[in-house]
Amino acid sequence: MKTLPPSSIIGILGGGQLGRMTALAAAKLGYRCHIFCSDAQEPAVEVSAFHTHASFDDTRALKAFAKSVDVVTLEWENVPIAALETISLLVPTYPAPKILKVAQDRGEEKNFARSIGLGTADFALVSSAAELQEARGRFGCPAILKSTRMGYDGKGQVALTPELSSEESWRLMGSGAGILESFVNFASEVSVVVAARADGTMAVFPAVQNIHRNHILAETHAPAGVSASIAHEAEQAARLMAEKLGVVGLLAVEFFVLRAPDALGRQVWVNEIAPRPHNSGHWTMDACPTSQFEQLVRAVCGLPLGAVTPHSRAVMQNLIGDDFHAWPDLLAQSSACLHVYGKTEVRPGRKMGHVTFLKGAWEGG
Ligand code: AMP
C-alpha cells in the first residue's frame, strides 16, 4: 500500500460527529478532509477543508468526489453499497464494499461471526409475520425482533412479550426483513476497537464496558472491569474478525459477556460490528496516546499505527439531548474532557457531545 503523505486529501462519506472527530485527527497530522454528505449543516463540514452536498445515488457527484481525494473512508454505516462500489473503482476505499455489506446486515454479521468460530445469540431470519409466528415457537420469550438493516440505537427493535401478537410485532418493527434473536441474559456488554493496516498489522484497544440506556450508549468504562480472560477473549475475537474480514481502517465489535461459558467454553458472544469509529472508542481521545480517529487516519493513509496502551483509566459519558446543558459545569471539572459536536439544535435522543472523565493511572487494566 502506498503511503499518503501529509497534505493528502481523505474523503469521508457521512458528515456526523464521527466524521468531525476523524477530520480533527486528520488535521493534527496535516491531512485535509473532503466530506460527502447530504446536509450542509452537518458537524463534520465545518471542520473540513472541502465538502460535497449530494445524495448517495448521485453517481456524477460520487465520481467527482472520488477523483478529488486520495483515499476514502466512511463514518456512516448505512452508505449504500452501490455508492461505495462506484467510488472504489476510482480510489482506494476503506472499508471495502464487501465488508460494509456484512456490517449492514445483522444476519450476515452473525453468520460471519459463526463461520469463524465465534458465538452469537441464536437467531432466525424472518420475512413475514407468519414466519415470525413460527420462529417464536422455537425461541420462547423473551426474544427480540430487529430489522436486519438500517437499525441503530434501538430503532427497528421490538421486545417480544406473550401479550404482543406476531402481527403487531411485525408492524412495530417496520421493515420487510427481520431477525429474531433469543434474549441473552448477559452479565455485561463490552466492546473492542481494532485498527488494521493493509499489510495486516493491527493495534487493538483494550476491551471496555458499555452501559446502554433506552438502547442508546450512555457510558463506556475503560478498562471493562471484567476478568483478564474475558477481556483477552473479546480482544482476540475482535482481532480475528478484523483479520478474516480483511479490514483496513477500524473495526469495532460489540459483545455480550455471558454469565457462564457456553457449551464451547466461550465467555463472550458477538452482538454487532461496525467498520468505522465507534462511540465506545471515544474515550481513547483523552486516555490513550493515539485515539481511534487518529488510528483510522494512520491506517487508511498507510502510516504506522500508534500506541494503544492507555495512560489513564476513563469513563466516557454521552451528552444526549438535554444532558448537553451541563457543559459549563463539566468545563469546570478538572478531570473532565469535554467534546462538543457543534449541533445547534438540542433534540431528545440526539448525541450533542461527550465527556471523558479521567480516573487516574491505567496500571495495566
Ligand atoms: P443492538 O442495536 O443490536 O446493539 O442492540 C442495542 C442494545 O439492546 C444492546 O446493546 C443490548 O443492550 C440490547 N440487546 C440487543 N440484542 C439483545 C439480545 N439478543 N439479548 C439481550 N439484549 C439485547
GROMACS .gro file of C-alpha atoms and ligand atoms in nm:
model
  388
    1MET     CA    1   0.000   0.000   0.000
    2LYS     CA    2   0.120   0.345  -0.094
    3THR     CA    3   0.189   0.584   0.195
    4LEU     CA    4  -0.009   0.905   0.158
    5PRO     CA    5   0.193   1.198   0.291
    6PRO     CA    6   0.051   1.488   0.493
    7SER     CA    7  -0.150   1.734   0.278
    8SER     CA    8  -0.318   1.439   0.102
    9ILE     CA    9  -0.696   1.453   0.097
   10ILE     CA   10  -0.907   1.199   0.284
   11GLY     CA   11  -1.262   1.161   0.158
   12ILE     CA   12  -1.519   1.082   0.428
   13LEU     CA   13  -1.867   0.954   0.348
   14GLY     CA   14  -2.110   1.097   0.603
   15GLY     CA   15  -2.096   1.426   0.792
   16GLY     CA   16  -2.177   1.337   1.154
   17GLN     CA   17  -1.972   1.362   1.471
   18LEU     CA   18  -1.761   1.059   1.384
   19GLY     CA   19  -1.657   1.236   1.064
   20ARG     CA   20  -1.592   1.555   1.258
   21MET     CA   21  -1.360   1.382   1.505
   22THR     CA   22  -1.185   1.196   1.220
   23ALA     CA   23  -1.131   1.527   1.038
   24LEU     CA   24  -0.988   1.685   1.353
   25ALA     CA   25  -0.747   1.390   1.395
   26ALA     CA   26  -0.653   1.417   1.027
   27ALA     CA   27  -0.579   1.789   1.068
   28LYS     CA   28  -0.348   1.707   1.360
   29LEU     CA   29  -0.131   1.506   1.119
   30GLY     CA   30  -0.155   1.763   0.839
   31TYR     CA   31  -0.416   1.589   0.621
   32ARG     CA   32  -0.720   1.757   0.472
   33CYS     CA   33  -1.068   1.609   0.454
   34HIS     CA   34  -1.344   1.620   0.198
   35ILE     CA   35  -1.686   1.537   0.342
   36PHE     CA   36  -1.958   1.386   0.124
   37CYS     CA   37  -2.298   1.424   0.288
   38SER     CA   38  -2.649   1.533   0.211
   39ASP     CA   39  -2.685   1.826   0.452
   40ALA     CA   40  -2.467   2.138   0.461
   41GLN     CA   41  -2.522   2.176   0.838
   42GLU     CA   42  -2.358   1.850   0.944
   43PRO     CA   43  -2.094   1.850   1.222
   44ALA     CA   44  -1.801   1.735   1.006
   45VAL     CA   45  -1.849   2.001   0.742
   46GLU     CA   46  -1.741   2.300   0.950
   47VAL     CA   47  -1.405   2.145   1.043
   48SER     CA   48  -1.313   2.015   0.697
   49ALA     CA   49  -1.144   2.182   0.401
   50PHE     CA   50  -1.384   2.053   0.134
   51HIS     CA   51  -1.739   1.928   0.115
   52THR     CA   52  -1.983   1.792  -0.138
   53HIS     CA   53  -2.352   1.805  -0.060
   54ALA     CA   54  -2.527   1.550  -0.272
   55SER     CA   55  -2.732   1.238  -0.244
   56PHE     CA   56  -2.566   0.895  -0.228
   57ASP     CA   57  -2.744   0.800  -0.550
   58ASP     CA   58  -2.594   1.092  -0.743
   59THR     CA   59  -2.338   0.896  -0.946
   60ARG     CA   60  -2.191   1.203  -1.106
   61ALA     CA   61  -2.127   1.367  -0.767
   62LEU     CA   62  -1.981   1.041  -0.628
   63LYS     CA   63  -1.738   1.013  -0.919
   64ALA     CA   64  -1.630   1.378  -0.896
   65PHE     CA   65  -1.576   1.331  -0.521
   66ALA     CA   66  -1.373   1.013  -0.576
   67LYS     CA   67  -1.149   1.188  -0.829
   68SER     CA   68  -1.083   1.478  -0.593
   69VAL     CA   69  -0.948   1.272  -0.300
   70ASP     CA   70  -0.655   1.033  -0.234
   71VAL     CA   71  -0.839   0.777  -0.023
   72VAL     CA   72  -1.196   0.729   0.101
   73THR     CA   73  -1.334   0.610   0.432
   74LEU     CA   74  -1.674   0.641   0.594
   75GLU     CA   75  -1.829   0.745   0.920
   76TRP     CA   76  -2.187   0.644   0.839
   77GLU     CA   77  -2.252   0.274   0.819
   78ASN     CA   78  -2.560   0.289   0.601
   79VAL     CA   79  -2.385   0.434   0.296
   80PRO     CA   80  -2.548   0.246   0.005
   81ILE     CA   81  -2.322  -0.036  -0.120
   82ALA     CA   82  -2.370   0.083  -0.480
   83ALA     CA   83  -2.229   0.425  -0.386
   84LEU     CA   84  -1.925   0.268  -0.220
   85GLU     CA   85  -1.872   0.043  -0.525
   86THR     CA   86  -1.883   0.340  -0.761
   87ILE     CA   87  -1.621   0.520  -0.553
   88SER     CA   88  -1.399   0.215  -0.500
   89LEU     CA   89  -1.349   0.180  -0.878
   90LEU     CA   90  -1.175   0.519  -0.878
   91VAL     CA   91  -0.988   0.550  -0.546
   92PRO     CA   92  -0.878   0.317  -0.261
   93THR     CA   93  -1.181   0.281  -0.033
   94TYR     CA   94  -1.175   0.153   0.326
   95PRO     CA   95  -1.379  -0.032   0.432
   96ALA     CA   96  -1.417  -0.223   0.105
   97PRO     CA   97  -1.780  -0.266  -0.011
   98LYS     CA   98  -1.780  -0.637   0.078
   99ILE     CA   99  -1.705  -0.555   0.443
  100LEU     CA  100  -1.977  -0.292   0.462
  101LYS     CA  101  -2.220  -0.544   0.316
  102VAL     CA  102  -2.162  -0.776   0.611
  103ALA     CA  103  -2.182  -0.494   0.866
  104GLN     CA  104  -2.508  -0.356   0.726
  105ASP     CA  105  -2.698  -0.678   0.774
  106ARG     CA  106  -2.749  -0.832   1.117
  107GLY     CA  107  -2.799  -1.176   0.965
  108GLU     CA  108  -2.476  -1.162   0.762
  109GLU     CA  109  -2.289  -1.033   1.067
  110LYS     CA  110  -2.397  -1.325   1.278
  111ASN     CA  111  -2.338  -1.581   1.004
  112PHE     CA  112  -1.991  -1.440   0.950
  113ALA     CA  113  -1.908  -1.448   1.322
  114ARG     CA  114  -2.027  -1.809   1.344
  115SER     CA  115  -1.835  -1.910   1.031
  116ILE     CA  116  -1.509  -1.821   1.208
  117GLY     CA  117  -1.599  -1.997   1.532
  118LEU     CA  118  -1.736  -1.707   1.735
  119GLY     CA  119  -2.058  -1.729   1.933
  120THR     CA  120  -2.375  -1.524   1.882
  121ALA     CA  121  -2.729  -1.530   2.015
  122ASP     CA  122  -2.950  -1.789   1.846
  123PHE     CA  123  -3.134  -1.625   1.561
  124ALA     CA  124  -3.377  -1.681   1.276
  125LEU     CA  125  -3.423  -1.466   0.969
  126VAL     CA  126  -3.790  -1.388   0.916
  127SER     CA  127  -3.961  -1.209   0.631
  128SER     CA  128  -4.326  -1.203   0.737
  129ALA     CA  129  -4.548  -1.207   1.044
  130ALA     CA  130  -4.626  -1.573   0.966
  131GLU     CA  131  -4.257  -1.667   0.966
  132LEU     CA  132  -4.214  -1.472   1.289
  133GLN     CA  133  -4.501  -1.664   1.444
  134GLU     CA  134  -4.335  -1.993   1.350
  135ALA     CA  135  -3.990  -1.889   1.476
  136ARG     CA  136  -4.129  -1.755   1.805
  137GLY     CA  137  -4.241  -2.102   1.893
  138ARG     CA  138  -3.878  -2.218   1.885
  139PHE     CA  139  -3.728  -1.920   2.073
  140GLY     CA  140  -3.974  -1.873   2.355
  141CYS     CA  141  -3.993  -1.546   2.548
  142PRO     CA  142  -3.830  -1.306   2.595
  143ALA     CA  143  -3.688  -1.261   2.247
  144ILE     CA  144  -3.603  -0.958   2.037
  145LEU     CA  145  -3.721  -0.884   1.685
  146LYS     CA  146  -3.492  -0.648   1.493
  147SER     CA  147  -3.490  -0.515   1.139
  148THR     CA  148  -3.191  -0.676   0.968
  149ARG     CA  149  -3.083  -0.346   0.814
  150MET     CA  150  -3.068   0.025   0.900
  151GLY     CA  151  -3.117  -0.033   1.271
  152TYR     CA  152  -2.920   0.167   1.524
  153ASP     CA  153  -2.968   0.292   1.879
  154GLY     CA  154  -3.259   0.052   1.928
  155LYS     CA  155  -3.452   0.172   1.623
  156GLY     CA  156  -3.643  -0.107   1.449
  157GLN     CA  157  -3.629  -0.330   1.760
  158VAL     CA  158  -3.922  -0.489   1.940
  159ALA     CA  159  -3.901  -0.688   2.263
  160LEU     CA  160  -4.143  -0.975   2.218
  161THR     CA  161  -4.376  -1.048   2.506
  162PRO     CA  162  -4.655  -1.307   2.522
  163GLU     CA  163  -4.914  -1.026   2.502
  164LEU     CA  164  -4.773  -0.886   2.178
  165SER     CA  165  -4.902  -1.068   1.869
  166SER     CA  166  -4.668  -1.154   1.583
  167GLU     CA  167  -4.868  -0.927   1.350
  168GLU     CA  168  -4.834  -0.632   1.588
  169SER     CA  169  -4.463  -0.701   1.649
  170TRP     CA  170  -4.401  -0.720   1.276
  171ARG     CA  171  -4.580  -0.390   1.223
  172LEU     CA  172  -4.387  -0.220   1.505
  173MET     CA  173  -4.054  -0.343   1.368
  174GLY     CA  174  -4.142  -0.166   1.043
  175SER     CA  175  -3.925  -0.344   0.788
  176GLY     CA  176  -3.968  -0.620   0.531
  177ALA     CA  177  -3.675  -0.824   0.664
  178GLY     CA  178  -3.632  -0.914   1.028
  179ILE     CA  179  -3.412  -1.117   1.256
  180LEU     CA  180  -3.549  -1.283   1.565
  181GLU     CA  181  -3.286  -1.316   1.837
  182SER     CA  182  -3.305  -1.510   2.156
  183PHE     CA  183  -3.269  -1.281   2.456
  184VAL     CA  184  -2.921  -1.304   2.605
  185ASN     CA  185  -2.927  -1.268   2.982
  186PHE     CA  186  -2.582  -1.114   2.972
  187ALA     CA  187  -2.362  -1.020   3.267
  188SER     CA  188  -2.237  -0.709   3.089
  189GLU     CA  189  -2.164  -0.566   2.747
  190VAL     CA  190  -1.811  -0.499   2.625
  191SER     CA  191  -1.661  -0.378   2.300
  192VAL     CA  192  -1.323  -0.371   2.131
  193VAL     CA  193  -1.192  -0.137   1.861
  194VAL     CA  194  -0.924  -0.276   1.629
  195ALA     CA  195  -0.714  -0.071   1.385
  196ALA     CA  196  -0.569  -0.254   1.086
  197ARG     CA  197  -0.334  -0.161   0.804
  198ALA     CA  198  -0.336  -0.307   0.452
  199ASP     CA  199  -0.025  -0.516   0.533
  200GLY     CA  200  -0.218  -0.688   0.812
  201THR     CA  201  -0.053  -0.502   1.103
  202MET     CA  202  -0.307  -0.445   1.379
  203ALA     CA  203  -0.341  -0.248   1.701
  204VAL     CA  204  -0.615  -0.350   1.942
  205PHE     CA  205  -0.752  -0.110   2.204
  206PRO     CA  206  -0.834  -0.273   2.537
  207ALA     CA  207  -1.186  -0.406   2.593
  208VAL     CA  208  -1.423  -0.157   2.754
  209GLN     CA  209  -1.761  -0.194   2.919
  210ASN     CA  210  -2.069  -0.026   2.777
  211ILE     CA  211  -2.384   0.077   2.959
  212HIS     CA  212  -2.690   0.147   2.748
  213ARG     CA  213  -2.999   0.345   2.842
  214ASN     CA  214  -3.307   0.333   2.618
  215HIS     CA  215  -3.097   0.128   2.372
  216ILE     CA  216  -2.851   0.418   2.332
  217LEU     CA  217  -2.495   0.401   2.462
  218ALA     CA  218  -2.485   0.606   2.781
  219GLU     CA  219  -2.142   0.526   2.930
  220THR     CA  220  -1.820   0.349   2.845
  221HIS     CA  221  -1.588   0.233   3.122
  222ALA     CA  222  -1.221   0.171   3.049
  223PRO     CA  223  -1.098  -0.078   3.148
  224ALA     CA  224  -1.401  -0.304   3.116
  225GLY     CA  225  -1.400  -0.436   3.473
  226VAL     CA  226  -1.421  -0.796   3.354
  227SER     CA  227  -1.170  -1.074   3.424
  228ALA     CA  228  -0.844  -1.069   3.228
  229SER     CA  229  -0.950  -1.386   3.047
  230ILE     CA  230  -1.282  -1.234   2.931
  231ALA     CA  231  -1.108  -0.915   2.816
  232HIS     CA  232  -0.848  -1.123   2.632
  233GLU     CA  233  -1.113  -1.340   2.466
  234ALA     CA  234  -1.301  -1.032   2.342
  235GLU     CA  235  -0.981  -0.869   2.215
  236GLN     CA  236  -0.876  -1.186   2.032
  237ALA     CA  237  -1.223  -1.233   1.883
  238ALA     CA  238  -1.225  -0.873   1.754
  239ARG     CA  239  -0.878  -0.921   1.607
  240LEU     CA  240  -0.991  -1.242   1.437
  241MET     CA  241  -1.295  -1.072   1.288
  242ALA     CA  242  -1.086  -0.785   1.152
  243GLU     CA  243  -0.836  -1.031   1.006
  244LYS     CA  244  -1.093  -1.261   0.846
  245LEU     CA  245  -1.295  -0.969   0.706
  246GLY     CA  246  -0.975  -0.812   0.568
  247VAL     CA  247  -1.043  -0.479   0.737
  248VAL     CA  248  -0.824  -0.179   0.660
  249GLY     CA  249  -0.912   0.106   0.894
  250LEU     CA  250  -1.119   0.035   1.205
  251LEU     CA  251  -1.344  -0.244   1.320
  252ALA     CA  252  -1.550  -0.213   1.639
  253VAL     CA  253  -1.702  -0.531   1.777
  254GLU     CA  254  -1.970  -0.531   2.047
  255PHE     CA  255  -2.003  -0.838   2.268
  256PHE     CA  256  -2.234  -0.980   2.530
  257VAL     CA  257  -2.043  -1.119   2.830
  258LEU     CA  258  -2.216  -1.442   2.931
  259ARG     CA  259  -2.297  -1.528   3.291
  260ALA     CA  260  -2.139  -1.870   3.237
  261PRO     CA  261  -1.937  -2.011   2.946
  262ASP     CA  262  -2.143  -2.161   2.661
  263ALA     CA  263  -2.117  -2.527   2.555
  264LEU     CA  264  -1.795  -2.449   2.365
  265GLY     CA  265  -1.640  -2.269   2.662
  266ARG     CA  266  -1.688  -1.921   2.513
  267GLN     CA  267  -1.742  -1.638   2.758
  268VAL     CA  268  -1.841  -1.370   2.506
  269TRP     CA  269  -2.079  -1.364   2.209
  270VAL     CA  270  -2.067  -1.115   1.923
  271ASN     CA  271  -2.364  -0.878   1.910
  272GLU     CA  272  -2.273  -0.628   1.637
  273ILE     CA  273  -1.983  -0.500   1.431
  274ALA     CA  274  -1.906  -0.160   1.279
  275PRO     CA  275  -1.623  -0.097   1.030
  276ARG     CA  276  -1.576   0.266   1.139
  277PRO     CA  277  -1.503   0.473   1.450
  278HIS     CA  278  -1.735   0.373   1.730
  279ASN     CA  279  -1.898   0.563   2.015
  280SER     CA  280  -1.743   0.320   2.264
  281GLY     CA  281  -1.398   0.427   2.138
  282HIS     CA  282  -1.436   0.798   2.216
  283TRP     CA  283  -1.253   0.761   2.548
  284THR     CA  284  -0.933   0.687   2.351
  285MET     CA  285  -0.916   1.057   2.252
  286ASP     CA  286  -0.825   1.153   2.608
  287ALA     CA  287  -0.687   0.838   2.770
  288CYS     CA  288  -0.464   0.682   2.501
  289PRO     CA  289  -0.154   0.803   2.317
  290THR     CA  290  -0.338   0.754   1.987
  291SER     CA  291  -0.715   0.794   1.951
  292GLN     CA  292  -0.936   0.565   1.742
  293PHE     CA  293  -0.977   0.855   1.498
  294GLU     CA  294  -0.604   0.904   1.456
  295GLN     CA  295  -0.566   0.527   1.408
  296LEU     CA  296  -0.820   0.542   1.127
  297VAL     CA  297  -0.625   0.821   0.957
  298ARG     CA  298  -0.299   0.631   1.005
  299ALA     CA  299  -0.444   0.304   0.875
  300VAL     CA  300  -0.606   0.441   0.559
  301CYS     CA  301  -0.303   0.659   0.477
  302GLY     CA  302  -0.062   0.365   0.517
  303LEU     CA  303   0.116   0.521   0.818
  304PRO     CA  304   0.249   0.322   1.115
  305LEU     CA  305  -0.027   0.260   1.371
  306GLY     CA  306   0.011   0.443   1.702
  307ALA     CA  307   0.041   0.312   2.057
  308VAL     CA  308  -0.282   0.189   2.215
  309THR     CA  309  -0.181   0.128   2.577
  310PRO     CA  310  -0.385   0.384   2.774
  311HIS     CA  311  -0.223   0.622   3.018
  312SER     CA  312  -0.544   0.672   3.216
  313ARG     CA  313  -0.850   0.488   3.326
  314ALA     CA  314  -1.158   0.664   3.194
  315VAL     CA  315  -1.534   0.686   3.195
  316MET     CA  316  -1.697   0.835   2.886
  317GLN     CA  317  -2.050   0.971   2.908
  318ASN     CA  318  -2.255   1.069   2.607
  319LEU     CA  319  -2.429   1.404   2.629
  320ILE     CA  320  -2.768   1.320   2.485
  321GLY     CA  321  -3.039   1.584   2.438
  322ASP     CA  322  -3.071   1.799   2.750
  323ASP     CA  323  -2.758   1.644   2.909
  324PHE     CA  324  -2.576   1.894   2.697
  325HIS     CA  325  -2.688   2.187   2.914
  326ALA     CA  326  -2.438   2.068   3.178
  327TRP     CA  327  -2.148   2.186   2.962
  328PRO     CA  328  -2.046   2.482   3.186
  329ASP     CA  329  -2.030   2.254   3.494
  330LEU     CA  330  -1.833   1.993   3.302
  331LEU     CA  331  -1.581   2.251   3.185
  332ALA     CA  332  -1.524   2.348   3.547
  333GLN     CA  333  -1.423   1.993   3.647
  334SER     CA  334  -1.051   1.924   3.626
  335SER     CA  335  -1.089   1.555   3.533
  336ALA     CA  336  -1.346   1.617   3.259
  337CYS     CA  337  -1.251   1.636   2.890
  338LEU     CA  338  -1.543   1.785   2.700
  339HIS     CA  339  -1.616   1.729   2.331
  340VAL     CA  340  -1.898   1.921   2.166
  341TYR     CA  341  -2.020   1.826   1.819
  342GLY     CA  342  -2.140   2.171   1.709
  343LYS     CA  343  -2.505   2.075   1.657
  344THR     CA  344  -2.705   2.392   1.703
  345GLU     CA  345  -3.037   2.235   1.800
  346VAL     CA  346  -3.076   2.020   2.113
  347ARG     CA  347  -3.328   1.742   2.050
  348PRO     CA  348  -3.429   1.447   2.271
  349GLY     CA  349  -3.213   1.144   2.193
  350ARG     CA  350  -2.966   1.349   1.988
  351LYS     CA  351  -2.596   1.298   2.062
  352MET     CA  352  -2.473   1.653   2.126
  353GLY     CA  353  -2.128   1.574   2.260
  354HIS     CA  354  -1.948   1.355   2.511
  355VAL     CA  355  -1.732   1.393   2.817
  356THR     CA  356  -1.449   1.171   2.927
  357PHE     CA  357  -1.361   1.168   3.295
  358LEU     CA  358  -1.001   1.065   3.357
  359LYS     CA  359  -0.982   0.833   3.656
  360GLY     CA  360  -0.613   0.802   3.735
  361ALA     CA  361  -0.327   0.591   3.607
  362TRP     CA  362  -0.410   0.289   3.389
  363GLU     CA  363  -0.197   0.038   3.583
  364GLY     CA  364  -0.223  -0.234   3.320
  365GLY     CA  365  -0.603  -0.251   3.315
  366AMP     P1  366  -2.814  -0.354   1.911
  366AMP     O1  367  -2.874  -0.245   1.829
  366AMP     O2  368  -2.826  -0.489   1.850
  366AMP     O3  369  -2.673  -0.323   1.952
  366AMP     O4  370  -2.897  -0.356   2.047
  366AMP     C1  371  -2.895  -0.247   2.138
  366AMP     C2  372  -2.891  -0.300   2.279
  366AMP     O5  373  -3.008  -0.380   2.305
  366AMP     C3  374  -2.774  -0.393   2.306
  366AMP     O6  375  -2.656  -0.320   2.335
  366AMP     C4  376  -2.828  -0.471   2.426
  366AMP     O7  377  -2.822  -0.393   2.544
  366AMP     C5  378  -2.974  -0.492   2.388
  366AMP     N1  379  -2.987  -0.617   2.311
  366AMP     C6  380  -2.979  -0.631   2.178
  366AMP     N2  381  -2.992  -0.759   2.139
  366AMP     C7  382  -3.008  -0.832   2.252
  366AMP     C8  383  -3.027  -0.972   2.281
  366AMP     N3  384  -3.034  -1.064   2.183
  366AMP     N4  385  -3.038  -1.009   2.411
  366AMP     C9  386  -3.033  -0.917   2.510
  366AMP     N5  387  -3.018  -0.784   2.490
  366AMP    C10  388  -3.005  -0.740   2.364
   0.00000   0.00000   0.00000
